[in-house]
CSV table of C-alpha atoms and ligand atoms in Angstrom, one decimal:
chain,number,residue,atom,x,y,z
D,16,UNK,CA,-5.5,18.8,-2.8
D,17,UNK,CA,-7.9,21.2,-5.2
D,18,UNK,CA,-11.5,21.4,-4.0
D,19,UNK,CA,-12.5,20.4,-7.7
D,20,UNK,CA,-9.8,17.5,-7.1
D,21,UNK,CA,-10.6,16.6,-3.7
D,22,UNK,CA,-14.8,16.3,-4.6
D,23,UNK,CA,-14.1,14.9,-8.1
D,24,UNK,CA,-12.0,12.1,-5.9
D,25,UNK,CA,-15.3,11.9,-3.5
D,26,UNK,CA,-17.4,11.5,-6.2
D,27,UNK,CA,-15.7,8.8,-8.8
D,28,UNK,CA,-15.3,6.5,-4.8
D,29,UNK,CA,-18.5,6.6,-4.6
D,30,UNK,CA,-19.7,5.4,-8.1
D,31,UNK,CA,-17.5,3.2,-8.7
D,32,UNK,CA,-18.0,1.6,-5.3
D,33,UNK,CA,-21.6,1.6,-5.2
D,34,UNK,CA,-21.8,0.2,-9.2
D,35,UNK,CA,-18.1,-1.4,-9.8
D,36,UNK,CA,-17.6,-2.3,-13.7
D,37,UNK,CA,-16.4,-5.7,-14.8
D,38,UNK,CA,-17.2,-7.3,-11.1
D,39,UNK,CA,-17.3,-10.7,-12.6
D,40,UNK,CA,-15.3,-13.7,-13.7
D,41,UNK,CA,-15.1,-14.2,-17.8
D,42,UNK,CA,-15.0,-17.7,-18.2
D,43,UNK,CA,-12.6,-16.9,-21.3
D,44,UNK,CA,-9.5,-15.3,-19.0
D,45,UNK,CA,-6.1,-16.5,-19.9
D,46,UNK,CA,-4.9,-15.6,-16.1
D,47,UNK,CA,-5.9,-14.4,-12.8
D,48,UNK,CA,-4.2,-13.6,-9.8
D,49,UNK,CA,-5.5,-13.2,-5.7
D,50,UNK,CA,-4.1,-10.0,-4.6
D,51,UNK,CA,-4.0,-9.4,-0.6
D,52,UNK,CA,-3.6,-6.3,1.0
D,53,UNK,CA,-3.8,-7.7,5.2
D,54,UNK,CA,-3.4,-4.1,6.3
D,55,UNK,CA,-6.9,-3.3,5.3
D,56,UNK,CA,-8.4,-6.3,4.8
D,57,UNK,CA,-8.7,-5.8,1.2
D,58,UNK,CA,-9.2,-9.5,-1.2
D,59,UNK,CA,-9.6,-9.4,-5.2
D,60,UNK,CA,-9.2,-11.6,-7.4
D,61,UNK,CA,-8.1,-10.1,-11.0
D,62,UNK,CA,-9.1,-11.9,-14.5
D,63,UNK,CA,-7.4,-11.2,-17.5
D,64,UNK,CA,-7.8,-12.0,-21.0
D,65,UNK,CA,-4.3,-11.6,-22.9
D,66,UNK,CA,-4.8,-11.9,-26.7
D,67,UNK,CA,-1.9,-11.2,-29.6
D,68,UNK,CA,0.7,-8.9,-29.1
D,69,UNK,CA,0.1,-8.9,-25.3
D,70,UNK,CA,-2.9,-7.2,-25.4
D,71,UNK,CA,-5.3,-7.2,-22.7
D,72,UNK,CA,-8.7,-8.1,-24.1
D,73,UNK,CA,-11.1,-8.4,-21.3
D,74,UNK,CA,-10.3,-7.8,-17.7
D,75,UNK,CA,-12.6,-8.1,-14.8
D,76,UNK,CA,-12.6,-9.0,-11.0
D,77,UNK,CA,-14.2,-10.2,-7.6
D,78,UNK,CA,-14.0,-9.9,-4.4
D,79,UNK,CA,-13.8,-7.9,-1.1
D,80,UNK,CA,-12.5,-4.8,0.0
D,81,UNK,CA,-13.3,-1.3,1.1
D,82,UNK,CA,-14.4,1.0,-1.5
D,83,UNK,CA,-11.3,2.7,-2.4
D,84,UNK,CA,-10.2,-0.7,-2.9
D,85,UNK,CA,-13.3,-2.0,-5.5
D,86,UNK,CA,-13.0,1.8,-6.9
D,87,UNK,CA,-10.2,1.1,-8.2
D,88,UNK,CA,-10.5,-2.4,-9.1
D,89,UNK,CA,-13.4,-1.1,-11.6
D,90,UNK,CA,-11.8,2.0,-13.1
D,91,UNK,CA,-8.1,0.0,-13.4
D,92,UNK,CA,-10.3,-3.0,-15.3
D,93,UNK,CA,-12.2,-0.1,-17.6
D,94,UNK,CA,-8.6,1.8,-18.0
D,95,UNK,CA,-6.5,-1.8,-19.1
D,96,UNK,CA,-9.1,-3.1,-21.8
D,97,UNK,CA,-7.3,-2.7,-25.2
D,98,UNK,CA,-3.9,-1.6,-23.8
D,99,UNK,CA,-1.2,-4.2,-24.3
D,100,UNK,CA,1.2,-5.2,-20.9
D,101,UNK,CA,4.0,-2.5,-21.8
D,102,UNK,CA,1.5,0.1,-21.5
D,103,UNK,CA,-0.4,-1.3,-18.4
D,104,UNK,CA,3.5,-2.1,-16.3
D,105,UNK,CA,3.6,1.8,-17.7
D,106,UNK,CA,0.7,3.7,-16.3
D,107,UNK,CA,0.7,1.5,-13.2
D,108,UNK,CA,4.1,2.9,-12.6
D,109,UNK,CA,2.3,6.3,-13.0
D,110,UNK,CA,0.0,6.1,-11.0
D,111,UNK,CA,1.9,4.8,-8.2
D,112,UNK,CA,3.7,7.8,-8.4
D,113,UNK,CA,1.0,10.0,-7.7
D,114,UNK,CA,-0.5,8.2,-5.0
D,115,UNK,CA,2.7,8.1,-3.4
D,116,UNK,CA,3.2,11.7,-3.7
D,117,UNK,CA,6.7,10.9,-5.5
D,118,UNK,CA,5.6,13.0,-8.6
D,119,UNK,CA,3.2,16.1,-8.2
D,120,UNK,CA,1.6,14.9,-11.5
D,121,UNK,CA,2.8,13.5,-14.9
D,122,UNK,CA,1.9,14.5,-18.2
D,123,UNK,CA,1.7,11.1,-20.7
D,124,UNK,CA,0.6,12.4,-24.6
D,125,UNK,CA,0.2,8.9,-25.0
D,126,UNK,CA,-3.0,8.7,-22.1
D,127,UNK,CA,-4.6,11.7,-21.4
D,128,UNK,CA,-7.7,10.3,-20.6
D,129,UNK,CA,-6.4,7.1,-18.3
D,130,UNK,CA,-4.4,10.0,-16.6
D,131,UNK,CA,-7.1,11.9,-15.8
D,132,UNK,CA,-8.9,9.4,-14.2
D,133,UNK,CA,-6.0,8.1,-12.3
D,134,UNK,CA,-5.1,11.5,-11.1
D,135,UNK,CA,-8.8,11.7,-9.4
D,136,UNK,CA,-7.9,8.3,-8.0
D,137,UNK,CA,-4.2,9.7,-7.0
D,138,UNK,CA,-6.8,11.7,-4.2
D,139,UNK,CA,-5.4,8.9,-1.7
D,140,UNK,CA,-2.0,10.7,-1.1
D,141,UNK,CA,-3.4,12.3,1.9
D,142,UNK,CA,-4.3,9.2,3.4
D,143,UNK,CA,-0.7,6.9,3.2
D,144,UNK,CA,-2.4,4.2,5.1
D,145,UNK,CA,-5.0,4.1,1.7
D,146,UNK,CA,-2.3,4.1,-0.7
D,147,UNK,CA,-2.1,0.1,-0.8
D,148,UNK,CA,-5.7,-0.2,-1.1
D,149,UNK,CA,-5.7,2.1,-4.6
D,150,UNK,CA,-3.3,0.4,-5.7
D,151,UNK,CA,-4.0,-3.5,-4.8
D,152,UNK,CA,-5.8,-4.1,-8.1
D,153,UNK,CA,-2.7,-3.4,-10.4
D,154,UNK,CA,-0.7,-5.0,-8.6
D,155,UNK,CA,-2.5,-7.8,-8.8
D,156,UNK,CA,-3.5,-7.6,-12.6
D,157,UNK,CA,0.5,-7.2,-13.3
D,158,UNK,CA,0.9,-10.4,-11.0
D,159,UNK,CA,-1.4,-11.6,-13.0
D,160,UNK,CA,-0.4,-11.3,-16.5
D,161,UNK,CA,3.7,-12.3,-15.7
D,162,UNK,CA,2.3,-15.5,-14.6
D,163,UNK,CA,2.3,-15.1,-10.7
D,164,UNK,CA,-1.0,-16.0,-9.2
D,165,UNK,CA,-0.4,-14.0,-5.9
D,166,UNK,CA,0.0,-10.3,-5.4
D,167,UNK,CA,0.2,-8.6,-2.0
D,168,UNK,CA,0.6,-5.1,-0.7
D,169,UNK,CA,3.4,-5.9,1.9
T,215,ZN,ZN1,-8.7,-1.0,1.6
């Protein structure tokens, strides 16, 4: 990884695990899902609030995990807001990608920004055993808004 990349990735952990966005359950969510990653230990529970045209409205979460877990929790739930569940099944894929190290980066005209920030959060490549923990949260929010209420890693 890039120095910029690999402090960048240090940094966005640590803010977003330290002050997570949308850590709390909106009593106006249409769905919600428990996702379960047992290798790490890692439990959330993913709120969504699906409006017309599939969009996602609100989305929040709780629970516990490590903080590459509750990192991304908070920047998936900031990313999703306003993005229909196409779009969300889309960058998910995405960023799976990179984490996985399958793709050495993508390029999406569509979402610059979201890829930025998911390509900071792709940091966990070098750590395989962390790849479930960045990716728990969408998981879970696409278990979520299909209408299954569990997600799990394995
Ligand atoms: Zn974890």
């Amino acid at each position: 990884m890039e120095d910029h990349i690999r402090e960048l990735y240090q940094e966005v952990i640590l803010d977003h695990g330290k002050n997570p966005r949308n850590f709390r359950h909106p009593e106006d969510a249409t769905c919600e899902a428990h996702g379960n990653n047992p290798l790490c230990g890692d439990r959330l529970t993913v709120y969504a609030k699906v409006g017309d045209g599939k969009v996602i409205e609100d989305a929040a979460f709780e629970g516990r995990g490590c903080a590459i877990s509750v990192a991304s929790a908070s920047m998936m739930t900031d990313i999703v807001k306003g993005k229909n569940i196409t779009q969300v099944e889309r960058l998910f894929d995405q960023f799976h990608k990179l984490c996985t190290g399958e793709v050495e980066d993508i390029a999406d005209p569509e979402f610059e920004d979201e890829i930025d920030k998911l390509r900071v959060m792709s940091g966990v490549r070098q750590f395989p055993m962390r790849v479930k923990c960045a990716t728990l949260a969408w998981h879970t929010i696409n278990a979520a808004v299909q209408g299954d209420q569990e997600a799990t890693t394995e």
